[in-house]
Amino acid sequence: MPSKFFREHPYILAVAFMVISTASFSTMNVFIRFATEELHTTMIVFLRKLITLIMLLPWALKDNFALLRTKRLKSHFWRATVGVIGMQGWFYCVATLPLNHATALSFTAPV
């Protein structure tokens, strides 16, 4: 629960979350760069997805996957496919380009 200060000044909390997000993504990019010295980008994407699965599995098993049931399985499949392809592309970009160029390229995402 946010303190009274953050309820009165929510923009400060928003800025803090943006700074934490930027630091997290920058750290991830550095780790990707180090990991690609030993592993192929496809393996790094697989390991990232596997770690995410391991972290979310207890939550999903809690209610026998009730929270994950959907009527739009085909749409979720395509969204996941596009997400994996995008992540593969981004990891390859981070591995092969200088980090400042890769970061500048990421700024074109909204375009």
CSV table of N, CA and C in Angstrom, one decimal:
chain,number,residue,atom,x,y,z
A,1,MET,N,0.8,-1.2,0.0
A,1,MET,CA,0.0,0.0,0.0
A,1,MET,C,0.9,1.2,0.0
A,2,PRO,N,0.7,2.1,-1.0
A,2,PRO,CA,1.5,3.3,-1.0
A,2,PRO,C,1.3,4.2,0.2
A,3,SER,N,2.4,4.9,0.6
A,3,SER,CA,2.3,5.8,1.7
A,3,SER,C,1.5,7.0,1.3
A,4,LYS,N,1.2,7.8,2.3
A,4,LYS,CA,0.4,9.0,2.1
A,4,LYS,C,1.1,10.0,1.1
A,5,PHE,N,2.4,10.0,1.2
A,5,PHE,CA,3.2,10.9,0.3
A,5,PHE,C,3.0,10.5,-1.2
A,6,PHE,N,3.1,9.2,-1.5
A,6,PHE,CA,2.9,8.7,-2.8
A,6,PHE,C,1.5,8.9,-3.3
A,7,ARG,N,0.5,8.8,-2.4
A,7,ARG,CA,-0.9,9.0,-2.8
A,7,ARG,C,-1.1,10.5,-3.2
A,8,GLU,N,-0.4,11.4,-2.5
A,8,GLU,CA,-0.5,12.8,-2.8
A,8,GLU,C,0.3,13.2,-4.0
A,9,HIS,N,1.4,12.5,-4.3
A,9,HIS,CA,2.3,12.8,-5.4
A,9,HIS,C,2.6,11.6,-6.2
A,10,PRO,N,1.6,11.1,-6.9
A,10,PRO,CA,1.7,9.8,-7.7
A,10,PRO,C,2.8,9.9,-8.8
A,11,TYR,N,3.1,11.1,-9.3
A,11,TYR,CA,4.1,11.2,-10.4
A,11,TYR,C,5.5,10.8,-9.9
A,12,ILE,N,5.7,11.1,-8.6
A,12,ILE,CA,7.1,10.7,-8.1
A,12,ILE,C,7.2,9.1,-8.1
A,13,LEU,N,6.1,8.4,-7.7
A,13,LEU,CA,6.1,7.0,-7.7
A,13,LEU,C,6.3,6.5,-9.2
A,14,ALA,N,5.6,7.2,-10.1
A,14,ALA,CA,5.7,6.8,-11.5
A,14,ALA,C,7.1,7.0,-12.0
A,15,VAL,N,7.8,8.1,-11.7
A,15,VAL,CA,9.2,8.3,-12.1
A,15,VAL,C,10.1,7.2,-11.5
A,16,ALA,N,9.8,6.9,-10.2
A,16,ALA,CA,10.6,5.8,-9.6
A,16,ALA,C,10.5,4.5,-10.3
A,17,PHE,N,9.2,4.1,-10.7
A,17,PHE,CA,9.0,2.9,-11.4
A,17,PHE,C,9.7,3.0,-12.8
A,18,MET,N,9.7,4.1,-13.5
A,18,MET,CA,10.4,4.2,-14.8
A,18,MET,C,11.9,4.1,-14.6
A,19,VAL,N,12.5,4.6,-13.6
A,19,VAL,CA,13.9,4.5,-13.3
A,19,VAL,C,14.3,3.1,-13.1
A,20,ILE,N,13.5,2.4,-12.2
A,20,ILE,CA,13.7,1.0,-11.9
A,20,ILE,C,13.6,0.1,-13.2
A,21,SER,N,12.6,0.4,-14.0
A,21,SER,CA,12.4,-0.3,-15.3
A,21,SER,C,13.5,-0.1,-16.2
A,22,THR,N,14.0,1.1,-16.4
A,22,THR,CA,15.1,1.4,-17.2
A,22,THR,C,16.4,0.7,-16.7
A,23,ALA,N,16.6,0.7,-15.4
A,23,ALA,CA,17.8,0.0,-14.9
A,23,ALA,C,17.7,-1.5,-15.1
A,24,SER,N,16.5,-2.0,-14.9
A,24,SER,CA,16.3,-3.5,-15.1
A,24,SER,C,16.6,-3.9,-16.5
A,25,PHE,N,16.0,-3.1,-17.5
A,25,PHE,CA,16.2,-3.5,-18.9
A,25,PHE,C,17.7,-3.3,-19.3
A,26,SER,N,18.3,-2.3,-18.8
A,26,SER,CA,19.8,-2.1,-19.1
A,26,SER,C,20.6,-3.2,-18.6
A,27,THR,N,20.3,-3.6,-17.3
A,27,THR,CA,21.0,-4.8,-16.7
A,27,THR,C,20.8,-6.0,-17.6
A,28,MET,N,19.5,-6.3,-18.0
A,28,MET,CA,19.2,-7.4,-18.8
A,28,MET,C,20.0,-7.4,-20.1
A,29,ASN,N,20.1,-6.2,-20.7
A,29,ASN,CA,20.9,-6.1,-22.0
A,29,ASN,C,22.4,-6.5,-21.8
A,30,VAL,N,22.9,-6.0,-20.7
A,30,VAL,CA,24.3,-6.3,-20.4
A,30,VAL,C,24.5,-7.8,-20.2
A,31,PHE,N,23.6,-8.4,-19.4
A,31,PHE,CA,23.6,-9.9,-19.2
A,31,PHE,C,23.5,-10.7,-20.5
A,32,ILE,N,22.6,-10.2,-21.4
A,32,ILE,CA,22.5,-10.8,-22.7
A,32,ILE,C,23.8,-10.7,-23.5
A,33,ARG,N,24.4,-9.6,-23.4
A,33,ARG,CA,25.7,-9.4,-24.1
A,33,ARG,C,26.7,-10.4,-23.6
A,34,PHE,N,26.8,-10.5,-22.3
A,34,PHE,CA,27.8,-11.5,-21.7
A,34,PHE,C,27.4,-12.9,-22.0
A,35,ALA,N,26.1,-13.2,-22.0
A,35,ALA,CA,25.7,-14.6,-22.3
A,35,ALA,C,25.9,-15.0,-23.7
A,36,THR,N,25.8,-14.1,-24.6
A,36,THR,CA,26.0,-14.4,-26.0
A,36,THR,C,27.5,-14.8,-26.4
A,37,GLU,N,28.4,-14.5,-25.5
A,37,GLU,CA,29.8,-14.9,-25.7
A,37,GLU,C,29.9,-16.4,-25.6
A,38,GLU,N,29.0,-17.1,-24.9
A,38,GLU,CA,29.0,-18.6,-24.7
A,38,GLU,C,27.8,-19.3,-25.4
A,39,LEU,N,26.7,-18.6,-25.4
A,39,LEU,CA,25.5,-19.3,-25.9
A,39,LEU,C,24.9,-18.6,-27.1
A,40,HIS,N,24.2,-19.3,-27.9
A,40,HIS,CA,23.4,-18.8,-29.1
A,40,HIS,C,22.2,-18.0,-28.5
A,41,THR,N,21.8,-17.0,-29.2
A,41,THR,CA,20.6,-16.2,-28.8
A,41,THR,C,19.4,-17.0,-28.6
A,42,THR,N,19.2,-18.0,-29.5
A,42,THR,CA,18.0,-18.9,-29.3
A,42,THR,C,18.0,-19.6,-28.0
A,43,MET,N,19.2,-20.1,-27.5
A,43,MET,CA,19.2,-20.7,-26.2
A,43,MET,C,19.0,-19.8,-25.1
A,44,ILE,N,19.4,-18.5,-25.3
A,44,ILE,CA,19.2,-17.5,-24.2
A,44,ILE,C,17.7,-17.2,-24.1
A,45,VAL,N,17.0,-17.1,-25.3
A,45,VAL,CA,15.6,-16.9,-25.3
A,45,VAL,C,14.9,-18.1,-24.6
A,46,PHE,N,15.3,-19.3,-25.0
A,46,PHE,CA,14.7,-20.5,-24.4
A,46,PHE,C,14.9,-20.5,-22.8
A,47,LEU,N,16.1,-20.2,-22.4
A,47,LEU,CA,16.3,-20.2,-20.9
A,47,LEU,C,15.5,-19.1,-20.2
A,48,ARG,N,15.4,-17.9,-20.9
A,48,ARG,CA,14.6,-16.8,-20.3
A,48,ARG,C,13.1,-17.3,-20.1
A,49,LYS,N,12.6,-17.9,-21.2
A,49,LYS,CA,11.2,-18.4,-21.1
A,49,LYS,C,11.0,-19.5,-20.1
A,50,LEU,N,12.0,-20.4,-20.0
A,50,LEU,CA,12.0,-21.5,-19.1
A,50,LEU,C,12.0,-21.0,-17.6
A,51,ILE,N,12.8,-20.0,-17.3
A,51,ILE,CA,12.9,-19.4,-16.0
A,51,ILE,C,11.6,-18.8,-15.6
A,52,THR,N,11.0,-18.1,-16.6
A,52,THR,CA,9.7,-17.4,-16.4
A,52,THR,C,8.6,-18.5,-16.1
A,53,LEU,N,8.7,-19.6,-16.9
A,53,LEU,CA,7.7,-20.7,-16.6
A,53,LEU,C,7.9,-21.3,-15.2
A,54,ILE,N,9.1,-21.5,-14.8
A,54,ILE,CA,9.3,-22.0,-13.5
A,54,ILE,C,8.8,-21.1,-12.4
A,55,MET,N,9.0,-19.8,-12.6
A,55,MET,CA,8.5,-18.8,-11.6
A,55,MET,C,7.0,-18.7,-11.6
A,56,LEU,N,6.3,-18.9,-12.7
A,56,LEU,CA,4.9,-18.7,-12.7
A,56,LEU,C,4.1,-20.0,-12.5
A,57,LEU,N,4.8,-21.2,-12.6
A,57,LEU,CA,4.1,-22.5,-12.5
A,57,LEU,C,3.4,-22.7,-11.2
A,58,PRO,N,4.0,-22.3,-10.0
A,58,PRO,CA,3.3,-22.5,-8.7
A,58,PRO,C,2.0,-21.7,-8.7
A,59,TRP,N,2.0,-20.5,-9.2
A,59,TRP,CA,0.8,-19.6,-9.3
A,59,TRP,C,-0.2,-20.3,-10.2
A,60,ALA,N,0.2,-20.8,-11.3
A,60,ALA,CA,-0.8,-21.5,-12.2
A,60,ALA,C,-1.3,-22.8,-11.6
A,61,LEU,N,-0.5,-23.5,-10.9
A,61,LEU,CA,-1.0,-24.8,-10.3
A,61,LEU,C,-1.9,-24.6,-9.1
A,62,LYS,N,-1.8,-23.4,-8.5
A,62,LYS,CA,-2.6,-23.1,-7.3
A,62,LYS,C,-4.1,-23.4,-7.5
A,63,ASP,N,-4.6,-23.1,-8.6
A,63,ASP,CA,-6.1,-23.3,-8.9
A,63,ASP,C,-6.3,-24.2,-10.1
A,64,ASN,N,-5.3,-25.1,-10.3
A,64,ASN,CA,-5.4,-26.1,-11.4
A,64,ASN,C,-5.6,-25.4,-12.7
A,65,PHE,N,-4.8,-24.4,-12.9
A,65,PHE,CA,-4.8,-23.6,-14.2
A,65,PHE,C,-6.1,-22.9,-14.5
A,66,ALA,N,-6.9,-22.7,-13.5
A,66,ALA,CA,-8.2,-22.0,-13.7
A,66,ALA,C,-8.0,-20.5,-14.2
A,67,LEU,N,-7.0,-19.9,-13.7
A,67,LEU,CA,-6.7,-18.5,-14.1
A,67,LEU,C,-6.2,-18.4,-15.6
A,68,LEU,N,-5.8,-19.5,-16.1
A,68,LEU,CA,-5.2,-19.5,-17.5
A,68,LEU,C,-6.2,-20.0,-18.6
A,69,ARG,N,-7.3,-20.4,-18.2
A,69,ARG,CA,-8.3,-20.8,-19.1
A,69,ARG,C,-8.8,-19.7,-20.0
A,70,THR,N,-8.9,-19.9,-21.3
A,70,THR,CA,-9.3,-18.9,-22.2
A,70,THR,C,-10.1,-19.4,-23.4
A,71,LYS,N,-10.9,-18.6,-24.0
A,71,LYS,CA,-11.7,-18.9,-25.2
A,71,LYS,C,-10.9,-18.5,-26.4
A,72,ARG,N,-9.8,-17.8,-26.2
A,72,ARG,CA,-9.0,-17.3,-27.4
A,72,ARG,C,-7.7,-17.9,-27.5
A,73,LEU,N,-7.6,-19.2,-27.4
A,73,LEU,CA,-6.3,-19.9,-27.4
A,73,LEU,C,-5.5,-19.6,-28.7
A,74,LYS,N,-6.2,-19.6,-29.8
A,74,LYS,CA,-5.5,-19.3,-31.1
A,74,LYS,C,-4.9,-17.9,-31.1
A,75,SER,N,-5.6,-16.9,-30.5
A,75,SER,CA,-5.0,-15.5,-30.4
A,75,SER,C,-3.8,-15.5,-29.5
A,76,HIS,N,-3.9,-16.2,-28.4
A,76,HIS,CA,-2.8,-16.3,-27.4
A,76,HIS,C,-1.6,-17.0,-28.1
A,77,PHE,N,-1.8,-18.0,-28.8
A,77,PHE,CA,-0.8,-18.7,-29.5
A,77,PHE,C,0.0,-17.7,-30.4
A,78,TRP,N,-0.8,-17.0,-31.3
A,78,TRP,CA,-0.1,-16.1,-32.2
A,78,TRP,C,0.6,-14.9,-31.5
A,79,ARG,N,0.0,-14.5,-30.4
A,79,ARG,CA,0.7,-13.4,-29.6
A,79,ARG,C,2.0,-13.9,-29.0
A,80,ALA,N,2.0,-15.1,-28.5
A,80,ALA,CA,3.2,-15.7,-28.0
A,80,ALA,C,4.2,-16.0,-29.0
A,81,THR,N,3.8,-16.4,-30.2
A,81,THR,CA,4.7,-16.6,-31.3
A,81,THR,C,5.4,-15.3,-31.8
A,82,VAL,N,4.6,-14.3,-31.9
A,82,VAL,CA,5.2,-13.0,-32.3
A,82,VAL,C,6.1,-12.5,-31.2
A,83,GLY,N,5.7,-12.7,-29.9
A,83,GLY,CA,6.6,-12.3,-28.8
A,83,GLY,C,7.9,-13.0,-28.8
A,84,VAL,N,7.9,-14.3,-29.1
A,84,VAL,CA,9.2,-15.0,-29.1
A,84,VAL,C,10.0,-14.6,-30.3
A,85,ILE,N,9.4,-14.4,-31.4
A,85,ILE,CA,10.2,-13.9,-32.6
A,85,ILE,C,10.8,-12.5,-32.3
A,86,GLY,N,10.0,-11.6,-31.7
A,86,GLY,CA,10.5,-10.3,-31.3
A,86,GLY,C,11.6,-10.3,-30.3
A,87,MET,N,11.5,-11.2,-29.3
A,87,MET,CA,12.5,-11.4,-28.3
A,87,MET,C,13.8,-11.9,-29.0
A,88,GLN,N,13.6,-12.9,-29.9
A,88,GLN,CA,14.8,-13.5,-30.6
A,88,GLN,C,15.5,-12.4,-31.4
A,89,GLY,N,14.7,-11.5,-32.1
A,89,GLY,CA,15.3,-10.4,-32.8
A,89,GLY,C,16.0,-9.4,-31.9
A,90,TRP,N,15.4,-9.1,-30.8
A,90,TRP,CA,16.0,-8.1,-29.9
A,90,TRP,C,17.3,-8.7,-29.3
A,91,PHE,N,17.3,-9.9,-28.9
A,91,PHE,CA,18.5,-10.5,-28.3
A,91,PHE,C,19.6,-10.6,-29.3
A,92,TYR,N,19.3,-10.9,-30.6
A,92,TYR,CA,20.3,-10.9,-31.6
A,92,TYR,C,20.8,-9.5,-31.8
A,93,CYS,N,20.0,-8.6,-31.8
A,93,CYS,CA,20.4,-7.2,-32.0
A,93,CYS,C,21.3,-6.7,-30.9
A,94,VAL,N,21.0,-7.1,-29.6
A,94,VAL,CA,21.9,-6.7,-28.5
A,94,VAL,C,23.2,-7.5,-28.6
A,95,ALA,N,23.2,-8.7,-29.1
A,95,ALA,CA,24.4,-9.5,-29.2
A,95,ALA,C,25.4,-9.0,-30.3
A,96,THR,N,24.8,-8.4,-31.4
A,96,THR,CA,25.6,-8.1,-32.5
A,96,THR,C,25.9,-6.6,-32.7
A,97,LEU,N,25.0,-5.8,-32.3
A,97,LEU,CA,25.3,-4.3,-32.4
A,97,LEU,C,25.9,-3.7,-31.2
A,98,PRO,N,26.5,-2.6,-31.3
A,98,PRO,CA,27.0,-1.9,-30.1
A,98,PRO,C,25.7,-1.5,-29.2
A,99,LEU,N,25.8,-1.6,-27.9
A,99,LEU,CA,24.6,-1.4,-27.1
A,99,LEU,C,24.0,0.0,-27.3
A,100,ASN,N,24.7,1.0,-27.6
A,100,ASN,CA,24.1,2.3,-27.8
A,100,ASN,C,23.3,2.3,-29.1
A,101,HIS,N,23.7,1.5,-30.1
A,101,HIS,CA,22.9,1.4,-31.4
A,101,HIS,C,21.7,0.6,-31.1
A,102,ALA,N,21.8,-0.5,-30.4
A,102,ALA,CA,20.7,-1.3,-30.1
A,102,ALA,C,19.6,-0.5,-29.3
A,103,THR,N,20.1,0.3,-28.3
A,103,THR,CA,19.2,1.1,-27.5
A,103,THR,C,18.5,2.1,-28.4
A,104,ALA,N,19.2,2.8,-29.3
A,104,ALA,CA,18.6,3.7,-30.2
A,104,ALA,C,17.6,3.1,-31.1
A,105,LEU,N,17.9,1.8,-31.6
A,105,LEU,CA,17.0,1.1,-32.4
A,105,LEU,C,15.7,0.8,-31.6
A,106,SER,N,15.8,0.5,-30.3
A,106,SER,CA,14.6,0.2,-29.5
A,106,SER,C,13.7,1.4,-29.4
A,107,PHE,N,14.2,2.6,-29.5
A,107,PHE,CA,13.4,3.8,-29.5
A,107,PHE,C,12.5,3.9,-30.7
A,108,THR,N,12.8,3.2,-31.7
A,108,THR,CA,11.9,3.2,-32.9
A,108,THR,C,10.7,2.3,-32.8
A,109,ALA,N,10.6,1.6,-31.7
A,109,ALA,CA,9.5,0.6,-31.5
A,109,ALA,C,8.1,1.3,-31.6
A,110,PRO,N,7.9,2.4,-31.1
A,110,PRO,CA,6.5,3.0,-31.2
A,110,PRO,C,6.2,3.4,-32.7
A,111,VAL,N,7.2,3.6,-33.5
A,111,VAL,CA,7.1,4.0,-34.9
A,111,VAL,C,6.6,2.8,-35.6
